[in-house]
Short mmCIF file of C-alpha atoms in Angstrom, two decimals:
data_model
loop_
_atom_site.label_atom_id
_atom_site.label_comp_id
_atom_site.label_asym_id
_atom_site.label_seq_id
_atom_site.Cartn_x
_atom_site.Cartn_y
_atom_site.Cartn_z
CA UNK A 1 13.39 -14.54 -8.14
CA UNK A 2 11.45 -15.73 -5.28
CA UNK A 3 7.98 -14.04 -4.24
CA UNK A 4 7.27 -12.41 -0.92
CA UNK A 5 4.62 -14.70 1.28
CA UNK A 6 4.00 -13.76 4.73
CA UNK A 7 7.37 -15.66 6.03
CA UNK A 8 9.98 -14.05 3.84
CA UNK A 9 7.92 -10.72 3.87
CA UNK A 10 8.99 -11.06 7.62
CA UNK A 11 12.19 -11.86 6.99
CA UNK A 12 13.11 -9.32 4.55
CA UNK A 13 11.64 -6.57 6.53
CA UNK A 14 14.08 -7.53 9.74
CA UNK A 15 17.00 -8.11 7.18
CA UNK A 16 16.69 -4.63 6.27
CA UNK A 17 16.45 -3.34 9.77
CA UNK A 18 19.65 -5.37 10.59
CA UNK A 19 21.74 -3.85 7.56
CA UNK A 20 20.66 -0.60 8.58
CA UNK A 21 21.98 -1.07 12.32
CA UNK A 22 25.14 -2.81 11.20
CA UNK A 23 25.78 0.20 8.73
CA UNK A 24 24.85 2.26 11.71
CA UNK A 25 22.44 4.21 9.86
CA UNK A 26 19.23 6.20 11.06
CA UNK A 27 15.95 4.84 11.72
CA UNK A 28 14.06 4.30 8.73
CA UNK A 29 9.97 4.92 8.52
CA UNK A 30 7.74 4.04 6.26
CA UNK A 31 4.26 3.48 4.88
CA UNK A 32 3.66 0.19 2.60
CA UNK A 33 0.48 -0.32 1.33
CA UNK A 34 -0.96 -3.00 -1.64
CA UNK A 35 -0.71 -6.43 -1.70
CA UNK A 36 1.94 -6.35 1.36
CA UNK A 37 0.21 -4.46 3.23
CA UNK A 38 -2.18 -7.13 3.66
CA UNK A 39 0.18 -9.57 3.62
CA UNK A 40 1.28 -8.23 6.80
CA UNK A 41 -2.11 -7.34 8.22
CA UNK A 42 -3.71 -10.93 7.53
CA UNK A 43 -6.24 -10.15 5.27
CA UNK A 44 -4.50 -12.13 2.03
CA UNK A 45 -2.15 -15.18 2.01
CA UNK A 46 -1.49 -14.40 -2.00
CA UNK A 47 2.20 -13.65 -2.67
CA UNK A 48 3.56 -10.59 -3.43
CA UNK A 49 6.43 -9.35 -6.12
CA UNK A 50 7.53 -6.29 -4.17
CA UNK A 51 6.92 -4.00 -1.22
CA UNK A 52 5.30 -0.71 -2.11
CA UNK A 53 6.14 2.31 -0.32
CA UNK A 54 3.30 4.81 -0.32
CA UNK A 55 5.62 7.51 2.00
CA UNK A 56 7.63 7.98 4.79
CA UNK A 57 6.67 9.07 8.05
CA UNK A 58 7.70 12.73 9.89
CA UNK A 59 6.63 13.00 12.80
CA UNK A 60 5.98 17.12 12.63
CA UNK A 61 5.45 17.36 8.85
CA UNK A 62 3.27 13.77 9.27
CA UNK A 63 3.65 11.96 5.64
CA UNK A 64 6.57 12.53 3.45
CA UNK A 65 7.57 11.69 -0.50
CA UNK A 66 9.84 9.24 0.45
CA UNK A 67 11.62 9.41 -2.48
CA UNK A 68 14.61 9.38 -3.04
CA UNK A 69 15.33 6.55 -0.43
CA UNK A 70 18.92 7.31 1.66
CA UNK A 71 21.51 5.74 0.52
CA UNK A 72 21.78 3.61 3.51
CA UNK A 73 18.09 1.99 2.71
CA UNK A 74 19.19 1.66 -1.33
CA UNK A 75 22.17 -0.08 -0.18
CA UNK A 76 20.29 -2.78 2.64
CA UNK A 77 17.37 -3.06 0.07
CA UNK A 78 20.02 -4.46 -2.32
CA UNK A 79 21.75 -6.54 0.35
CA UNK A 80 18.34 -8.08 1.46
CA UNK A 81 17.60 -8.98 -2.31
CA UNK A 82 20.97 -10.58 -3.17
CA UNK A 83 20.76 -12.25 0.48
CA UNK A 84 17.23 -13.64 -0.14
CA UNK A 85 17.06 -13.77 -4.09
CA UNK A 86 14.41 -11.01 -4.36
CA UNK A 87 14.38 -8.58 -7.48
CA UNK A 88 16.55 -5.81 -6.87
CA UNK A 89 13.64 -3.10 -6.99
CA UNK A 90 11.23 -5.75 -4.07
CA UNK A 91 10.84 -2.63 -1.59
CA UNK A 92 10.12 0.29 -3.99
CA UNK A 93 8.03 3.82 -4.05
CA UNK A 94 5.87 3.31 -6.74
CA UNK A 95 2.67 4.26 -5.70
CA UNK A 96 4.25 7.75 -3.65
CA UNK A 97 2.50 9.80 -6.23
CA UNK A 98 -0.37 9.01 -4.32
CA UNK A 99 0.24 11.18 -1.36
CA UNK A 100 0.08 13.95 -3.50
CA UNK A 101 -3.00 13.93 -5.49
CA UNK A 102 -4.37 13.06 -1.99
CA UNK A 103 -5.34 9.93 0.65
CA UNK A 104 -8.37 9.42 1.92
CA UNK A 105 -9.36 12.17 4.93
CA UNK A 106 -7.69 11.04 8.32
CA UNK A 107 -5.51 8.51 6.83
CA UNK A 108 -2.82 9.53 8.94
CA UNK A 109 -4.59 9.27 12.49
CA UNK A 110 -5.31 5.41 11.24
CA UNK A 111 -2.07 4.11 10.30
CA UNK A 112 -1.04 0.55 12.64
CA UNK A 113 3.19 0.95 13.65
CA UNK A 114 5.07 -2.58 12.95
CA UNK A 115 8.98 -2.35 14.42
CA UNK A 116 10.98 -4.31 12.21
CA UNK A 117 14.22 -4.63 14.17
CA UNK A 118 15.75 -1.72 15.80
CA UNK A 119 16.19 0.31 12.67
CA UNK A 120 12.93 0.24 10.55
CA UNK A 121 9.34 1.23 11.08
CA UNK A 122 6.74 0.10 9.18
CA UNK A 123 3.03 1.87 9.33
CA UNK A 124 0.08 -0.05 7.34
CA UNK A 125 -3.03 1.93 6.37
CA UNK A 126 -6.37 0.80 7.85
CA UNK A 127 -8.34 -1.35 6.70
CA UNK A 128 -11.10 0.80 5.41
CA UNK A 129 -8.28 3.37 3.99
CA UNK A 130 -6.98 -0.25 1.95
CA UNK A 131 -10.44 -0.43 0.39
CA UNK A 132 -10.32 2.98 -0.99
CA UNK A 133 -6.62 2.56 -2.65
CA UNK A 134 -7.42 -0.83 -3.92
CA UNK A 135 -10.70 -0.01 -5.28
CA UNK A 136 -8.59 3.00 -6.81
CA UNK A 137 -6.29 0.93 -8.11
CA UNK A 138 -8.89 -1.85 -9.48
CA UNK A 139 -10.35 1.04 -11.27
CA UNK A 140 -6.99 2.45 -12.76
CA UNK A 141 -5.66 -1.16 -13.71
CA UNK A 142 -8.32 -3.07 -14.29
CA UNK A 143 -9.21 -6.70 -13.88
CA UNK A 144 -6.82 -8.73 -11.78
CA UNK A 145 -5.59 -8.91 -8.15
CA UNK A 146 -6.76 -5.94 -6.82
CA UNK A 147 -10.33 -6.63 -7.42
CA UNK A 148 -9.90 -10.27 -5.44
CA UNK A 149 -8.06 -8.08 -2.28
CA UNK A 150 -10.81 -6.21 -2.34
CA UNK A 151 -12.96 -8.63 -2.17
CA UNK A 152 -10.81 -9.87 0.46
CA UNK A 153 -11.14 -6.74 2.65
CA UNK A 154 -14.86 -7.18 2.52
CA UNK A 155 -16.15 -4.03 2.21
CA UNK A 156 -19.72 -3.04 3.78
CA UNK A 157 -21.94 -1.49 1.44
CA UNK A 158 -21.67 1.83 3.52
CA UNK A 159 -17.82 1.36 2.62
CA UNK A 160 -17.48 0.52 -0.93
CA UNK A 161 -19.83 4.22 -1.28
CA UNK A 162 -17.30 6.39 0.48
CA UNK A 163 -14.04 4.73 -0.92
CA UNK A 164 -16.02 5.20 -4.59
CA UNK A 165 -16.64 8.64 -3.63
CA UNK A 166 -12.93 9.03 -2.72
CA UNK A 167 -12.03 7.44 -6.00
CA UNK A 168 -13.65 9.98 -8.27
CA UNK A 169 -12.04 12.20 -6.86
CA UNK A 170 -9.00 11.14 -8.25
CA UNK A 171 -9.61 11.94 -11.72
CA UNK A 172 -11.09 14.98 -13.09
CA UNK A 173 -11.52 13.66 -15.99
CA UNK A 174 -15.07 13.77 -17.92
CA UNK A 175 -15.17 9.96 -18.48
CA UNK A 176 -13.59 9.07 -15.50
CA UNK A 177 -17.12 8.61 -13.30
CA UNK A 178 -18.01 6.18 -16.17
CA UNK A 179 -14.97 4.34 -16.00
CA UNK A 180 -15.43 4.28 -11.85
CA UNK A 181 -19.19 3.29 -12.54
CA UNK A 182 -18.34 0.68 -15.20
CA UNK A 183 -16.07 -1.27 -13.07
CA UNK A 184 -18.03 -1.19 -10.11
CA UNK A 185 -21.47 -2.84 -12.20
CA UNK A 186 -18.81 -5.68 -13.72
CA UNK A 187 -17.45 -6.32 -10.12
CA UNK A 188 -20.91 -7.06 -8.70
CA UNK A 189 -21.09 -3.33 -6.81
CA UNK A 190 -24.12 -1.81 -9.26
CA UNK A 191 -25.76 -0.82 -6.38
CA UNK A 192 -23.07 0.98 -5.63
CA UNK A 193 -22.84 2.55 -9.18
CA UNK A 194 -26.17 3.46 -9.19
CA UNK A 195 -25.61 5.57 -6.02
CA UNK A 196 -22.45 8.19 -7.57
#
């Protein structure tokens, strides 16, 4: 199975929009955050597994669960993957848990639109909201790729304190601020640490 770089994150995006319009299906909006999210922003030029959808976009109700997907996007998701050789789960709504234990405040007002085609909107998270949920997820999942994007998204001082802030707020359990702590000393943020 072939992983998504900028190009064929591209590609697979429009594909989708073009099954959609073909099918004659409604517009499709959605929210992708992690590692494509930079992808598409420029901040990474890592690959990426899959696409993950964080929520989908109402424009009265604001963010939505966007699961389940229609039936129309389940079916051009599947067409894109056998068309391009992607796993059959590449755009997926993993992380849409997130939107209910809670994003960081005016997450919504920040969001940058990307048309894909006539048939699918994309909205990427800010920059400064992508240093919260990555340092979130760096926390929950340890050592690995999330701690390099982060890096990545070089995060001010002044930044790495509010999305840390954010972050233990995630958790209310008693060891969690230790765990949030712990990974911020090993990851060269003590001073940060020090500070919750």
């Amino acid at each position: 199975m072939n992983p998504l770089d900028a190009t064929t994150l591209e590609i697979a995006l429009r594909a989708v929009s073009d099954s959609l319009a073909d099918a004659k299906a409604q517009q499709e909006t959605v929210v992708i955050c992690g590692g494509a999210a930079l992808i598409c922003l420029g901040f990474i030029s890592r690959r990426t597994k899959d696409v993950d959808v964080l929520a989908g976009v109402d424009h009265e109700l604001g963010l939505t669960d966007p699961r389940p997907f229609s039936a129309a996007l389940k079916t051009a998701i599947n067409e894109t993957a056998k068309a391009l050789g992607l796993p059959a789960n590449w755009l997926n709504a993993g992380p849409a848990d997130q939107v209910l234990a809670g994003l960081p405040e005016g997450f919504l007002s920040r969001l940058q639109r990307r048309d894909y085609g006539t048939h699918l909107t994309v909205y990427l998270p800010d920059r400064l909201d992508l240093i919260h949920l990555k340092l979130f997820a760096g926390v929950d999942q340890g050592p690995g790729r999330h701690w390099s994007d982060l890096k990545a998204l070089n995060p001010t001082p002044a930044e790495m304190l509010a999305a840390a802030r954010w972050v233990l707020g995630q958790d209310a359990g008693e060891v969690f601020p230790e765990i949030v702590r712990h990974a911020l000393t090993q990851h060269e943020h003590a001073a940060i640490a020090d500070q919750l």
